[in-house]
PDB file of C-alpha atoms in Angstrom:
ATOM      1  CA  UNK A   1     -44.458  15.761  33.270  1.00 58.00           C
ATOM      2  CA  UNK A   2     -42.452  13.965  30.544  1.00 63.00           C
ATOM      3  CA  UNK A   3     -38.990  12.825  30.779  1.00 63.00           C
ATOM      4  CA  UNK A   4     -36.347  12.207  28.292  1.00 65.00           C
ATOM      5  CA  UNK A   5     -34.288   9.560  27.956  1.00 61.00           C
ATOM      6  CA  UNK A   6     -30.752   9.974  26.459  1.00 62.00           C
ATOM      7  CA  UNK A   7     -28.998   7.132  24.444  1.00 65.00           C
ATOM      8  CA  UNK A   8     -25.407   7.308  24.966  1.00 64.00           C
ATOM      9  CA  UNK A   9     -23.207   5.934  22.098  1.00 68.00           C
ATOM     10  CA  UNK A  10     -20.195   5.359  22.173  1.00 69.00           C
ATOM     11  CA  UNK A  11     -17.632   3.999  19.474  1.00 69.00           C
ATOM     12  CA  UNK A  12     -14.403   2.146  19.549  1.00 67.00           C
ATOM     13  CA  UNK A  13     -11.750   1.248  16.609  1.00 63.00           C
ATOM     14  CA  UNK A  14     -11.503  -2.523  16.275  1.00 61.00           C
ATOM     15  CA  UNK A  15      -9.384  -3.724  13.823  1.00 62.00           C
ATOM     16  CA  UNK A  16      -9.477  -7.075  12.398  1.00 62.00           C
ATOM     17  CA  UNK A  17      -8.090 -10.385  12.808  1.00 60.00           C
ATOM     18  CA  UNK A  18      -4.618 -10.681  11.764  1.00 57.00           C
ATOM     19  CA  UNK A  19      -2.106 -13.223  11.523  1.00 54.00           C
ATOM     20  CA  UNK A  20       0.172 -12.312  14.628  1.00 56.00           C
ATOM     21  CA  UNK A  21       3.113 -12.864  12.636  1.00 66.00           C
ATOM     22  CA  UNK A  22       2.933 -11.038   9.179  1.00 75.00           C
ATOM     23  CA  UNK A  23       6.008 -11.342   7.649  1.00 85.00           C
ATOM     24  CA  UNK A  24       7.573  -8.688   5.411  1.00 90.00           C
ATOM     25  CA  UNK A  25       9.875  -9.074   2.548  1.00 94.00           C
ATOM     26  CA  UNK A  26      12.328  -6.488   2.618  1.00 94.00           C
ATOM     27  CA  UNK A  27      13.997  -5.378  -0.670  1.00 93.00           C
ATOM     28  CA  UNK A  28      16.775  -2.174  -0.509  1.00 94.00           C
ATOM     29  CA  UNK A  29      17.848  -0.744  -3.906  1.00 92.00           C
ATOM     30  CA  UNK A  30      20.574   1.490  -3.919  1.00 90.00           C
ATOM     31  CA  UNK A  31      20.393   3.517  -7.289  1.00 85.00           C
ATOM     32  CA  UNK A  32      23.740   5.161  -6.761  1.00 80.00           C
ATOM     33  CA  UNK A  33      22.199   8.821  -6.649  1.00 72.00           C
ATOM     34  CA  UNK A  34      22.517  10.729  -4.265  1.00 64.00           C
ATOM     35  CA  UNK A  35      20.917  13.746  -2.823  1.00 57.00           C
ATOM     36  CA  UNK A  36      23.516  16.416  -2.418  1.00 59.00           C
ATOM     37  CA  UNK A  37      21.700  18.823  -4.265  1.00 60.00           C
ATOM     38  CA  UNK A  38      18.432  18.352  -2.410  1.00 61.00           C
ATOM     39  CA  UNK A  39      20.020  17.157   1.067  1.00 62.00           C
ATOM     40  CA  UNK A  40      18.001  19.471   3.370  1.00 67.00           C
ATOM     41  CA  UNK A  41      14.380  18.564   1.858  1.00 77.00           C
ATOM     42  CA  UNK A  42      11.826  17.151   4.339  1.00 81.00           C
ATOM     43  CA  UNK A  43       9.032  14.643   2.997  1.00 87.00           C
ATOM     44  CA  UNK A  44       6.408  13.820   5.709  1.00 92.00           C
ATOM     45  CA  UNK A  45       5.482  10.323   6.330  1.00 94.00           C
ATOM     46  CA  UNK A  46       1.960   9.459   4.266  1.00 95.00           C
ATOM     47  CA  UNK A  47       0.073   7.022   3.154  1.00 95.00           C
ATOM     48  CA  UNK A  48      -2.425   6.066   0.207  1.00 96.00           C
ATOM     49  CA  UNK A  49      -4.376   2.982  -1.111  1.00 96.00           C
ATOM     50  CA  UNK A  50      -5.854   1.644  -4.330  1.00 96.00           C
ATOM     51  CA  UNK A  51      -9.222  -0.430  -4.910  1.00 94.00           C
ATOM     52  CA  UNK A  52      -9.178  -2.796  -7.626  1.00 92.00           C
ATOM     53  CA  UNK A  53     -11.600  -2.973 -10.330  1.00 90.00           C
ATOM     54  CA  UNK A  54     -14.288  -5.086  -9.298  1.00 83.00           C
ATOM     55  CA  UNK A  55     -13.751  -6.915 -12.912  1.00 84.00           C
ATOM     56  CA  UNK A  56     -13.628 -10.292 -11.507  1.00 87.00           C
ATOM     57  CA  UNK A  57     -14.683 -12.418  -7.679  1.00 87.00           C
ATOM     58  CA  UNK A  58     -10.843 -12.652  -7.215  1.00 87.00           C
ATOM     59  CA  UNK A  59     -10.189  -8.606  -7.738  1.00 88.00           C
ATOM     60  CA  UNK A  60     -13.908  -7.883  -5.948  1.00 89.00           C
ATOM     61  CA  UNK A  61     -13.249  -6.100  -2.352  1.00 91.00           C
ATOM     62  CA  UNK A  62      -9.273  -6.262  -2.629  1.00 92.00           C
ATOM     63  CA  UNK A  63      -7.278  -3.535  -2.500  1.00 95.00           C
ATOM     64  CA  UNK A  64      -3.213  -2.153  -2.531  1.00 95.00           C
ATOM     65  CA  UNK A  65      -2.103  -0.079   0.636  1.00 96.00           C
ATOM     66  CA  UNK A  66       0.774   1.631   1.383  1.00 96.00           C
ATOM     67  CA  UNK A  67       2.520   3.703   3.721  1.00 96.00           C
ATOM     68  CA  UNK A  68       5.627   6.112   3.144  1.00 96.00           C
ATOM     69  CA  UNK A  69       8.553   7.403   5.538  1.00 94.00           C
ATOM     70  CA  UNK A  70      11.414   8.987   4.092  1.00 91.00           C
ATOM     71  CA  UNK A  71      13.320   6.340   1.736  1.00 92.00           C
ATOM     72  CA  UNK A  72      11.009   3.696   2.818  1.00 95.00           C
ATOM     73  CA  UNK A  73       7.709   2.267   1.049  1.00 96.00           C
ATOM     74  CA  UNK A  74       5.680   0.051   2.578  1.00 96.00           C
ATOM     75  CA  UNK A  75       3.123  -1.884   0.358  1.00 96.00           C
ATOM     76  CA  UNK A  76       0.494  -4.705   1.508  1.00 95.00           C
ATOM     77  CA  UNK A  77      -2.603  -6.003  -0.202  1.00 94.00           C
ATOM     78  CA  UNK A  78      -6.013  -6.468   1.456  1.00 93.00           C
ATOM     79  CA  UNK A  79      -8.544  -8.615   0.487  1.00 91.00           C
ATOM     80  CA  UNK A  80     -12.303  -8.806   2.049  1.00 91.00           C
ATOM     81  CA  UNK A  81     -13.144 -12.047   0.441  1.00 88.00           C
ATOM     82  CA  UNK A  82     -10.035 -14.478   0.528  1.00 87.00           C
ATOM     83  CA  UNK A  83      -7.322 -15.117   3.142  1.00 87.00           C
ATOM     84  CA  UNK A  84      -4.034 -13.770   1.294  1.00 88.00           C
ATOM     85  CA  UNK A  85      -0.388 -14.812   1.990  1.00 87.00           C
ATOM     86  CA  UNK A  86       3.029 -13.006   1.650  1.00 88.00           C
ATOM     87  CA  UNK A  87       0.837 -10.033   1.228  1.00 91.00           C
ATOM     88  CA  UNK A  88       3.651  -7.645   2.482  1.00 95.00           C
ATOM     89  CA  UNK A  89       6.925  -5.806   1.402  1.00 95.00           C
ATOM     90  CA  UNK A  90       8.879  -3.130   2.168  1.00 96.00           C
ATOM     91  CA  UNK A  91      10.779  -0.869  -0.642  1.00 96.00           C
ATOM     92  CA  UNK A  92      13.954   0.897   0.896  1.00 96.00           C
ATOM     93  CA  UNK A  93      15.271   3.198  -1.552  1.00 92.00           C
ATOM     94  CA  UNK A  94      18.707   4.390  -0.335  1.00 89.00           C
ATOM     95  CA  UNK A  95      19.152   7.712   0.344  1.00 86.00           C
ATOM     96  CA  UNK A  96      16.384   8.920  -1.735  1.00 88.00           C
ATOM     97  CA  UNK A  97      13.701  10.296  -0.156  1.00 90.00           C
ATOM     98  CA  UNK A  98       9.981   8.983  -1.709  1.00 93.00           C
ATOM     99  CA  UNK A  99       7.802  12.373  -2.949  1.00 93.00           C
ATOM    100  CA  UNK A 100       3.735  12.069  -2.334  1.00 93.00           C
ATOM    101  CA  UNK A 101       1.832  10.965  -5.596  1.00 93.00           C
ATOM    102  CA  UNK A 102       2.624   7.410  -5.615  1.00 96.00           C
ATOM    103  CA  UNK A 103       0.175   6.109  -8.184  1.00 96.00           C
ATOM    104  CA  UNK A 104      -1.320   2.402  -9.261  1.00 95.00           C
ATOM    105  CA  UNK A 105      -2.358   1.208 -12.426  1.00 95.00           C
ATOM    106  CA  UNK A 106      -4.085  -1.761 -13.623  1.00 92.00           C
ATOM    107  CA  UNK A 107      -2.357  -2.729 -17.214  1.00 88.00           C
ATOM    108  CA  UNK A 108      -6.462  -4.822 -18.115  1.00 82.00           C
ATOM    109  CA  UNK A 109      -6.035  -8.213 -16.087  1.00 79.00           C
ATOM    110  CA  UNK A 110      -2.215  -8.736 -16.817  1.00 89.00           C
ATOM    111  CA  UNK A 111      -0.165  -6.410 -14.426  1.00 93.00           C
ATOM    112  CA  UNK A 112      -0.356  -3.628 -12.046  1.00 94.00           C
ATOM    113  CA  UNK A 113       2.138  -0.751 -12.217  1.00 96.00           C
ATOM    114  CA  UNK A 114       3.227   0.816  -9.151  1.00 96.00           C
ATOM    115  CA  UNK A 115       4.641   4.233  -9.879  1.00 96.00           C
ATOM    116  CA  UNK A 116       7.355   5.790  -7.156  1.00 96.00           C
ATOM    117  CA  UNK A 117       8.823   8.955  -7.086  1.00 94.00           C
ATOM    118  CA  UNK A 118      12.118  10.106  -5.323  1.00 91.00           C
ATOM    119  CA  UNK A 119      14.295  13.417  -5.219  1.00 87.00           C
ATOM    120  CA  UNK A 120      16.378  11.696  -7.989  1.00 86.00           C
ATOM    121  CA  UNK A 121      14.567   9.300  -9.654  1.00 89.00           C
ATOM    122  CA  UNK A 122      11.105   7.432 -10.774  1.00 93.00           C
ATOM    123  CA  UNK A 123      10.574   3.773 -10.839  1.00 95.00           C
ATOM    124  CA  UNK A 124       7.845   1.413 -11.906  1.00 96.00           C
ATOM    125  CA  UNK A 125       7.554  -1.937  -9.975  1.00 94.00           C
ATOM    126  CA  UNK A 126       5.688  -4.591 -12.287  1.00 94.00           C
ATOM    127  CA  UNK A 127       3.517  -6.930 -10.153  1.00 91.00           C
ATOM    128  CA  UNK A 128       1.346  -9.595 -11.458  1.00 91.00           C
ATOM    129  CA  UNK A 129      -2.516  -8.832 -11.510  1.00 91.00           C
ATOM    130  CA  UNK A 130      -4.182 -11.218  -9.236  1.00 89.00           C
ATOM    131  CA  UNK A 131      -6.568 -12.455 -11.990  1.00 87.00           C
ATOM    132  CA  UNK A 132      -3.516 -14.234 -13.423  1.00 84.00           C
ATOM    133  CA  UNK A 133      -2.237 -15.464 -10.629  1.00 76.00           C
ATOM    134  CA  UNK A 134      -5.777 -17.059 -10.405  1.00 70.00           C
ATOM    135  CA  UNK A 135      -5.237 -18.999 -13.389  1.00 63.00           C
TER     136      UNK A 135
END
């Protein structure tokens, strides 16, 4: 008579060393708009990320995260191969909820364009690429 033998897997989530204090920069910009028109709209809370073109070691295995709720956009970078510092901020827009489709784009190896839309308005932050800040 043969027997079986079952393997039982199991999984569990581990997430990765961090420093235990990662400090945040907070900026608020208050645009003056307002919502009036559009004061009853609900956004739910998302998030996205971006990979970097492997075009160089420094932009190999890094990549832009962030996570939205309401008037509030939080973006951190990730990289796999270096240790990275004052990684984080945290975009309050006043008043003005954020709308899903926040985009990134790579302007070659100068800047990267981070593209946010509210109820009332669009705005482009301008961040340096990190092959220049390699330099």
């Amino acid at each position: 008579m043969e027997t079986q033998v079952m393997d039982c897997v199991g999984y569990q989530e581990l997430t990765p060393d961090q420093p235990s204090s990662v400090k945040w920069k907070s900026v608020v910009i208050n645009t003056g708009a307002s919502q009036s028109t559009l004061q009853d709209i609900k956004i739910p809370a998302y998030g996205g990320g971006y990979a970097y073109k492997a075009s160089s070691p420094v932009t190999s295995n890094r990549y832009i995260f962030w996570r939205v709720t309401d008037d509030i956009i939080e973006v951190w970078e990730e990289s796999l191969s270096f240790d990275l510092i004052h990684n984080c901020v945290s975009l309050r827009i006043v008043g003005l909820p954020i709308l899903e489709g926040v985009s990134v784009q790579e302007n070659g190896n100068r800047h990267v364009h981070l593209l946010v839309a509210t109820i009332a308005s669009t705005h482009c932050f301008t961040l340096p690429h990190p092959d220049m800040l390699s330099q």
